[in-house]
XYZ file of C-alpha atoms in Angstrom:
244
model
C -107.800 -17.962 -147.190
C -104.029 -17.758 -147.094
C -104.339 -14.099 -146.132
C -106.446 -15.145 -143.143
C -103.813 -17.642 -141.999
C -101.059 -15.055 -142.398
C -103.042 -12.450 -140.509
C -103.832 -14.922 -137.761
C -100.169 -15.782 -137.342
C -99.099 -12.132 -137.299
C -101.814 -10.935 -134.885
C -101.128 -9.684 -131.409
C -100.505 -12.262 -128.704
C -102.504 -10.292 -126.128
C -105.741 -11.997 -125.110
C -108.922 -9.981 -125.245
C -111.238 -9.582 -122.303
C -114.214 -11.901 -122.323
C -117.511 -10.377 -123.420
C -120.115 -9.933 -120.664
C -122.605 -12.764 -120.383
C -126.277 -12.175 -121.154
C -128.159 -12.114 -117.821
C -131.360 -13.872 -116.829
C -133.318 -16.598 -118.571
C -132.207 -15.372 -121.989
C -128.592 -15.936 -120.978
C -129.343 -19.476 -119.826
C -131.059 -20.203 -123.133
C -128.149 -18.675 -125.070
C -125.555 -20.787 -123.250
C -127.642 -23.944 -123.675
C -127.991 -23.249 -127.392
C -124.256 -22.651 -127.637
C -123.465 -26.044 -126.086
C -125.976 -27.759 -128.365
C -124.498 -26.068 -131.424
C -121.003 -27.114 -130.390
C -122.129 -30.740 -130.049
C -123.849 -30.626 -133.444
C -120.778 -29.118 -135.105
C -118.626 -31.938 -133.738
C -121.138 -34.527 -134.954
C -121.328 -32.758 -138.317
C -117.571 -33.025 -138.715
C -117.721 -36.729 -137.906
C -120.550 -37.145 -140.428
C -118.447 -35.558 -143.178
C -115.552 -37.854 -142.334
C -117.932 -40.823 -142.423
C -119.238 -39.718 -145.841
C -115.666 -39.590 -147.158
C -114.987 -43.081 -145.826
C -118.196 -44.454 -147.344
C -117.382 -43.053 -150.786
C -113.782 -44.265 -150.547
C -115.028 -47.731 -149.645
C -117.386 -47.623 -152.627
C -114.556 -46.764 -155.022
C -112.347 -49.470 -153.529
C -114.922 -52.239 -153.771
C -116.118 -51.213 -157.225
C -112.810 -50.792 -159.061
C -110.495 -53.048 -157.097
C -112.684 -55.958 -155.996
C -115.327 -55.513 -158.744
C -118.165 -55.744 -156.217
C -120.485 -52.749 -156.625
C -122.569 -51.655 -153.657
C -126.011 -50.070 -153.751
C -126.152 -48.147 -150.498
C -123.066 -45.952 -150.453
C -124.268 -42.987 -152.560
C -127.447 -42.301 -150.614
C -125.722 -42.935 -147.299
C -123.114 -40.308 -148.145
C -125.833 -37.891 -149.300
C -127.795 -38.347 -146.073
C -124.660 -37.734 -144.001
C -123.789 -34.593 -145.952
C -127.364 -33.274 -145.772
C -127.430 -33.812 -142.020
C -124.047 -32.155 -141.500
C -125.004 -29.191 -143.685
C -128.443 -28.393 -142.312
C -127.954 -29.295 -138.656
C -124.748 -27.264 -138.386
C -126.329 -24.146 -139.919
C -127.387 -22.834 -136.496
C -123.878 -23.273 -135.088
C -122.384 -21.381 -138.018
C -124.973 -18.621 -137.603
C -124.101 -18.339 -133.898
C -120.561 -17.430 -134.988
C -121.858 -15.177 -137.761
C -119.954 -17.424 -140.125
C -122.376 -17.507 -143.058
C -121.431 -15.724 -146.260
C -122.312 -12.031 -146.090
C -121.658 -9.080 -148.370
C -120.565 -6.101 -146.303
C -120.354 -3.576 -149.124
C -122.572 -1.091 -147.258
C -120.849 -1.397 -143.893
C -118.307 1.334 -144.473
C -120.810 3.623 -146.219
C -123.438 3.740 -143.461
C -123.254 5.308 -140.045
C -123.136 3.069 -136.935
C -126.763 3.918 -136.099
C -128.020 2.957 -139.558
C -125.889 -0.188 -139.477
C -127.560 -1.259 -136.224
C -130.974 -1.053 -137.864
C -129.709 -2.749 -141.018
C -128.246 -5.709 -139.122
C -131.467 -6.352 -137.214
C -133.499 -5.990 -140.415
C -131.275 -8.535 -142.198
C -131.778 -11.013 -139.349
C -135.568 -10.539 -139.489
C -135.673 -11.155 -143.245
C -133.434 -14.213 -142.829
C -135.710 -15.504 -140.068
C -138.743 -15.197 -142.351
C -137.035 -17.195 -145.104
C -135.714 -19.867 -142.733
C -139.132 -20.231 -141.070
C -140.764 -20.837 -144.451
C -138.026 -23.329 -145.344
C -138.536 -25.178 -142.040
C -142.320 -25.272 -142.486
C -141.982 -26.663 -146.010
C -139.443 -29.269 -144.857
C -141.740 -30.438 -142.070
C -144.552 -30.734 -144.631
C -142.380 -32.901 -146.883
C -141.359 -35.004 -143.888
C -144.998 -35.557 -142.929
C -145.934 -36.581 -146.473
C -142.989 -38.961 -146.780
C -143.806 -40.508 -143.390
C -147.533 -40.938 -144.060
C -147.157 -42.213 -147.628
C -144.122 -44.416 -146.947
C -142.095 -42.734 -149.681
C -138.757 -44.301 -150.569
C -136.005 -43.373 -153.002
C -135.877 -44.718 -156.548
C -132.667 -46.671 -156.034
C -132.411 -50.432 -155.596
C -131.613 -49.906 -151.920
C -134.737 -47.760 -151.411
C -134.207 -45.982 -148.074
C -137.148 -43.974 -146.695
C -137.225 -40.344 -147.788
C -138.378 -39.081 -144.410
C -134.753 -39.320 -143.211
C -133.319 -36.439 -145.313
C -136.521 -34.413 -144.893
C -136.271 -34.788 -141.117
C -132.642 -33.653 -141.163
C -133.542 -30.617 -143.271
C -136.535 -29.710 -141.111
C -134.635 -30.083 -137.835
C -131.690 -28.064 -139.130
C -133.842 -25.203 -140.391
C -135.854 -25.194 -137.153
C -132.656 -24.874 -135.111
C -131.491 -22.089 -137.413
C -134.809 -20.266 -136.922
C -134.428 -20.574 -133.137
C -130.900 -19.163 -133.428
C -132.197 -16.179 -135.403
C -134.922 -15.530 -132.822
C -132.317 -15.649 -130.049
C -129.963 -13.246 -131.814
C -132.748 -10.817 -132.784
C -133.931 -10.747 -129.160
C -130.390 -10.119 -127.940
C -129.916 -7.368 -130.514
C -133.155 -5.607 -129.523
C -132.538 -5.862 -125.765
C -128.775 -5.403 -125.558
C -127.704 -4.124 -128.977
C -126.354 -5.884 -132.089
C -122.936 -6.332 -130.478
C -124.472 -8.733 -127.931
C -125.934 -10.735 -130.834
C -122.517 -11.414 -132.342
C -122.176 -8.341 -134.556
C -118.788 -6.902 -133.700
C -115.932 -7.181 -136.164
C -116.558 -9.960 -138.715
C -113.819 -12.532 -139.102
C -111.776 -12.660 -142.292
C -111.650 -15.916 -144.215
C -111.882 -19.546 -143.238
C -108.410 -19.467 -141.730
C -109.682 -17.394 -138.822
C -112.118 -20.075 -137.719
C -109.587 -22.863 -138.156
C -107.026 -20.959 -136.130
C -109.545 -20.229 -133.362
C -110.828 -23.801 -133.122
C -107.407 -25.456 -133.186
C -105.614 -23.151 -130.769
C -108.425 -21.777 -128.649
C -107.008 -18.286 -129.028
C -109.692 -15.737 -130.001
C -107.039 -13.021 -129.883
C -105.361 -14.551 -132.945
C -108.503 -14.309 -135.060
C -108.264 -11.551 -137.692
C -111.228 -9.227 -137.990
C -112.906 -7.228 -140.674
C -114.419 -3.732 -140.501
C -116.527 -2.921 -137.444
C -120.121 -2.217 -138.591
C -121.029 -0.627 -135.245
C -118.163 1.820 -135.135
C -117.322 4.839 -137.218
C -114.814 4.100 -139.958
C -113.764 7.763 -140.257
C -110.721 8.656 -138.218
C -110.808 12.293 -137.060
C -107.783 14.308 -138.005
C -106.320 17.204 -136.088
C -104.698 20.142 -137.847
C -100.955 20.265 -137.490
C -98.943 23.425 -137.176
C -96.660 24.459 -139.982
C -93.056 23.479 -139.416
C -90.899 26.191 -137.922
C -87.811 26.974 -139.937
C -84.717 27.199 -137.751
C -83.169 30.635 -137.390
C -79.564 31.024 -138.451
C -77.309 33.916 -137.617
C -74.589 35.514 -139.649
C -72.210 38.097 -138.333
C -74.027 38.369 -135.016
C -77.415 39.235 -136.647
C -80.472 37.064 -136.711
């Protein structure tokens, strides 16, 4: 993480040109999804702050005023669950989820294009199953009136709804990026040069300078730099006594 901050600070100050916008109805849908993801990420950050405040209040009232509360733990859990699952689509839009790029430098750009689309399709299948199962749990909790086992007893459909909505948004994001990759290439779907470390995202969000964001290896470009043969150095000619 510190390496990412150092690289961000030492990067070039020249701004990059903006990437071309996706045309047509797909572009409208992509921009709408981007705005929605941005709003959810902001709300997710506020939810995490609220969870910290709730837990801090619980510690204060329990150990200072000796008045235990019964609602703080599950409230904090619900806030964290909502922030985690609902923001998953926004993180995926930035290609910010954890990925192992061990094969990137070993495969050719053409094979990498196929691999990236295949990974998105497999991820979409898993997320779709997760969303379907979450909606099933939400329906059961709603119909049966299920509540938690605590003394507060909040309804369990709340966390299940947050999980189902978050996974559904993530599935929509995968469908959007797979469509963009098939129609316009993986680069249009966010696969360019992956960012390095959490410091890159923090630097981008705080300063609004994408040119300061460090990047990793480019999966769509060749990592082999062609070399050109160089001529042997010419030894200078010296003369002695008027002869070469």
